[in-house]
Every structure is written in C-alpha cells, then in structure tokens.
Amino acid sequence: MYERKIIPNLNCGLDLIGEVLYGKWKIRLLWFINEGYKRPSELQRKIPDASRRVLNVQLKELEEHELVSKIIYPVVPPKVEYSLTEFGESLIPVIGALGQ
C-alpha cells in the first residue's frame, strides 16, 4: 500500500476535511448512502462512471475515517450493506449546502 512521505497537518479544519473527503466519489457515496442506497451494486448503478474497484477503495477509506459502517451478513453469496455513522450523518447538511 502507498505510504505518504509528508504527513498531513490535521490540526487545521480545512486540511482535515480535505483529507477525509478527498476523492472523486466520496461525497456522492455519502449522499447516496444517506438516501438509502446501501448495497455496493446499488451504489455502482447510481455512479456508473466509477469503476467497482475505485468505489470499493473509497468506501474502505470512508469506513477507516468512521463516516460509514460496513455490515457483512453471513449468507451465501455474501451480502454487504453500508450505513452512515453518527459522524457521517452530521456531514449531510454540509454536503447539501455544497450541492446548492
């Protein structure tokens, strides 16, 4: 995995937001998960320009930043759903304002 040579300064709020939400599809992913699209295939249909791999990487990063939580159901084939955490839900009004 890629390791950064320069560690970002996360003491500034703008740098923190840039670090957490940097990615072409992350804001859309948060918005669509909030709207009720929770399965990876549903998110892929909502964002057809993004590859499945890119969406998976960005969902994993959102999960690492504790904006979304991942639920894996023990069935065959495996069923995965994403939902917003309380922190992720707090960003929805900000994302809505950006959309305006």
PDB file of C-alpha atoms in Angstrom:
ATOM      1  CA  MET A   1       0.000   0.000   0.000  1.00  0.00           C
ATOM      2  CA  TYR A   2       1.089   3.571  -0.646  1.00  0.00           C
ATOM      3  CA  GLU A   3       2.769   5.406   2.251  1.00  0.00           C
ATOM      4  CA  ARG A   4       2.900   9.169   2.327  1.00  0.00           C
ATOM      5  CA  LYS A   5       6.259  10.830   2.612  1.00  0.00           C
ATOM      6  CA  ILE A   6       4.776  14.015   4.070  1.00  0.00           C
ATOM      7  CA  ILE A   7       2.291  13.538   6.880  1.00  0.00           C
ATOM      8  CA  PRO A   8      -0.657  15.956   6.508  1.00  0.00           C
ATOM      9  CA  ASN A   9      -1.247  18.581   9.194  1.00  0.00           C
ATOM     10  CA  LEU A  10      -4.672  17.684  10.571  1.00  0.00           C
ATOM     11  CA  ASN A  11      -4.767  20.493  13.136  1.00  0.00           C
ATOM     12  CA  CYS A  12      -6.473  22.757  10.591  1.00  0.00           C
ATOM     13  CA  GLY A  13     -10.135  22.004   9.881  1.00  0.00           C
ATOM     14  CA  LEU A  14      -9.754  22.584   6.143  1.00  0.00           C
ATOM     15  CA  ASP A  15      -6.852  20.147   5.921  1.00  0.00           C
ATOM     16  CA  LEU A  16      -8.851  17.589   7.897  1.00  0.00           C
ATOM     17  CA  ILE A  17     -11.882  17.909   5.591  1.00  0.00           C
ATOM     18  CA  GLY A  18      -9.614  17.683   2.551  1.00  0.00           C
ATOM     19  CA  GLU A  19      -8.019  14.522   3.909  1.00  0.00           C
ATOM     20  CA  VAL A  20     -11.300  12.829   4.815  1.00  0.00           C
ATOM     21  CA  LEU A  21     -13.406  13.823   1.795  1.00  0.00           C
ATOM     22  CA  TYR A  22     -10.697  13.926  -0.870  1.00  0.00           C
ATOM     23  CA  GLY A  23     -11.735  11.557  -3.624  1.00  0.00           C
ATOM     24  CA  LYS A  24     -13.844  11.966  -6.698  1.00  0.00           C
ATOM     25  CA  TRP A  25     -16.797   9.897  -5.464  1.00  0.00           C
ATOM     26  CA  LYS A  26     -16.733  10.130  -1.657  1.00  0.00           C
ATOM     27  CA  ILE A  27     -19.231  12.963  -1.322  1.00  0.00           C
ATOM     28  CA  ARG A  28     -21.626  11.239  -3.722  1.00  0.00           C
ATOM     29  CA  LEU A  29     -21.217   7.948  -1.856  1.00  0.00           C
ATOM     30  CA  LEU A  30     -22.120   9.606   1.435  1.00  0.00           C
ATOM     31  CA  TRP A  31     -25.129  11.295  -0.160  1.00  0.00           C
ATOM     32  CA  PHE A  32     -26.439   8.121  -1.791  1.00  0.00           C
ATOM     33  CA  ILE A  33     -25.939   6.029   1.352  1.00  0.00           C
ATOM     34  CA  ASN A  34     -27.949   8.663   3.216  1.00  0.00           C
ATOM     35  CA  GLU A  35     -30.711   8.377   0.571  1.00  0.00           C
ATOM     36  CA  GLY A  36     -30.988   4.656   1.256  1.00  0.00           C
ATOM     37  CA  TYR A  37     -28.741   3.045  -1.365  1.00  0.00           C
ATOM     38  CA  LYS A  38     -26.758   0.710   0.869  1.00  0.00           C
ATOM     39  CA  ARG A  39     -25.517  -2.203  -1.220  1.00  0.00           C
ATOM     40  CA  PRO A  40     -22.360  -1.879  -3.352  1.00  0.00           C
ATOM     41  CA  SER A  41     -24.248  -2.867  -6.509  1.00  0.00           C
ATOM     42  CA  GLU A  42     -26.846  -0.132  -5.872  1.00  0.00           C
ATOM     43  CA  LEU A  43     -24.088   2.428  -5.415  1.00  0.00           C
ATOM     44  CA  GLN A  44     -22.441   1.214  -8.632  1.00  0.00           C
ATOM     45  CA  ARG A  45     -25.704   1.770 -10.523  1.00  0.00           C
ATOM     46  CA  LYS A  46     -26.055   5.274  -9.070  1.00  0.00           C
ATOM     47  CA  ILE A  47     -22.468   6.172 -10.075  1.00  0.00           C
ATOM     48  CA  PRO A  48     -21.920   4.326 -13.383  1.00  0.00           C
ATOM     49  CA  ASP A  49     -18.821   6.387 -14.321  1.00  0.00           C
ATOM     50  CA  ALA A  50     -16.843   4.955 -11.397  1.00  0.00           C
ATOM     51  CA  SER A  51     -15.310   1.501 -11.509  1.00  0.00           C
ATOM     52  CA  ARG A  52     -16.219  -1.047  -8.857  1.00  0.00           C
ATOM     53  CA  ARG A  53     -12.624  -1.082  -7.616  1.00  0.00           C
ATOM     54  CA  VAL A  54     -12.498   2.697  -7.117  1.00  0.00           C
ATOM     55  CA  LEU A  55     -15.810   2.655  -5.269  1.00  0.00           C
ATOM     56  CA  ASN A  56     -14.578  -0.151  -3.009  1.00  0.00           C
ATOM     57  CA  VAL A  57     -11.358   1.733  -2.220  1.00  0.00           C
ATOM     58  CA  GLN A  58     -13.235   4.925  -1.412  1.00  0.00           C
ATOM     59  CA  LEU A  59     -15.822   3.079   0.682  1.00  0.00           C
ATOM     60  CA  LYS A  60     -12.966   1.477   2.614  1.00  0.00           C
ATOM     61  CA  GLU A  61     -11.395   4.896   3.228  1.00  0.00           C
ATOM     62  CA  LEU A  62     -14.758   6.280   4.408  1.00  0.00           C
ATOM     63  CA  GLU A  63     -15.004   3.299   6.742  1.00  0.00           C
ATOM     64  CA  GLU A  64     -11.481   3.951   8.080  1.00  0.00           C
ATOM     65  CA  HIS A  65     -12.429   7.583   8.777  1.00  0.00           C
ATOM     66  CA  GLU A  66     -15.539   6.294  10.596  1.00  0.00           C
ATOM     67  CA  LEU A  67     -18.030   8.002   8.275  1.00  0.00           C
ATOM     68  CA  VAL A  68     -19.696   4.756   7.196  1.00  0.00           C
ATOM     69  CA  SER A  69     -20.066   1.366   8.803  1.00  0.00           C
ATOM     70  CA  LYS A  70     -19.994  -1.913   6.909  1.00  0.00           C
ATOM     71  CA  ILE A  71     -22.267  -4.817   7.768  1.00  0.00           C
ATOM     72  CA  ILE A  72     -21.434  -8.248   6.329  1.00  0.00           C
ATOM     73  CA  TYR A  73     -24.272 -10.766   6.549  1.00  0.00           C
ATOM     74  CA  PRO A  74     -23.259 -14.443   6.896  1.00  0.00           C
ATOM     75  CA  VAL A  75     -25.134 -15.767   3.863  1.00  0.00           C
ATOM     76  CA  VAL A  76     -24.071 -17.305   0.579  1.00  0.00           C
ATOM     77  CA  PRO A  77     -23.368 -15.330  -1.547  1.00  0.00           C
ATOM     78  CA  PRO A  78     -22.095 -12.725   0.953  1.00  0.00           C
ATOM     79  CA  LYS A  79     -24.331  -9.712   1.429  1.00  0.00           C
ATOM     80  CA  VAL A  80     -22.753  -6.361   2.344  1.00  0.00           C
ATOM     81  CA  GLU A  81     -24.520  -3.152   3.340  1.00  0.00           C
ATOM     82  CA  TYR A  82     -23.173   0.257   4.241  1.00  0.00           C
ATOM     83  CA  SER A  83     -24.763   2.791   6.560  1.00  0.00           C
ATOM     84  CA  LEU A  84     -23.749   6.205   7.826  1.00  0.00           C
ATOM     85  CA  THR A  85     -22.342   6.566  11.283  1.00  0.00           C
ATOM     86  CA  GLU A  86     -23.427   9.428  13.516  1.00  0.00           C
ATOM     87  CA  PHE A  87     -20.362  11.366  12.341  1.00  0.00           C
ATOM     88  CA  GLY A  88     -21.248  10.660   8.703  1.00  0.00           C
ATOM     89  CA  GLU A  89     -24.822  11.840   9.250  1.00  0.00           C
ATOM     90  CA  SER A  90     -23.504  15.109  10.667  1.00  0.00           C
ATOM     91  CA  LEU A  91     -21.880  15.854   7.278  1.00  0.00           C
ATOM     92  CA  ILE A  92     -25.098  15.522   5.270  1.00  0.00           C
ATOM     93  CA  PRO A  93     -26.278  19.144   5.876  1.00  0.00           C
ATOM     94  CA  VAL A  94     -22.839  20.377   4.788  1.00  0.00           C
ATOM     95  CA  ILE A  95     -22.950  18.242   1.638  1.00  0.00           C
ATOM     96  CA  GLY A  96     -26.473  19.513   0.944  1.00  0.00           C
ATOM     97  CA  ALA A  97     -25.260  23.105   1.263  1.00  0.00           C
ATOM     98  CA  LEU A  98     -22.403  22.374  -1.147  1.00  0.00           C
ATOM     99  CA  GLY A  99     -24.929  20.984  -3.622  1.00  0.00           C
ATOM    100  CA  GLN A 100     -26.932  24.192  -3.518  1.00  0.00           C
TER     101      GLN A 100
END
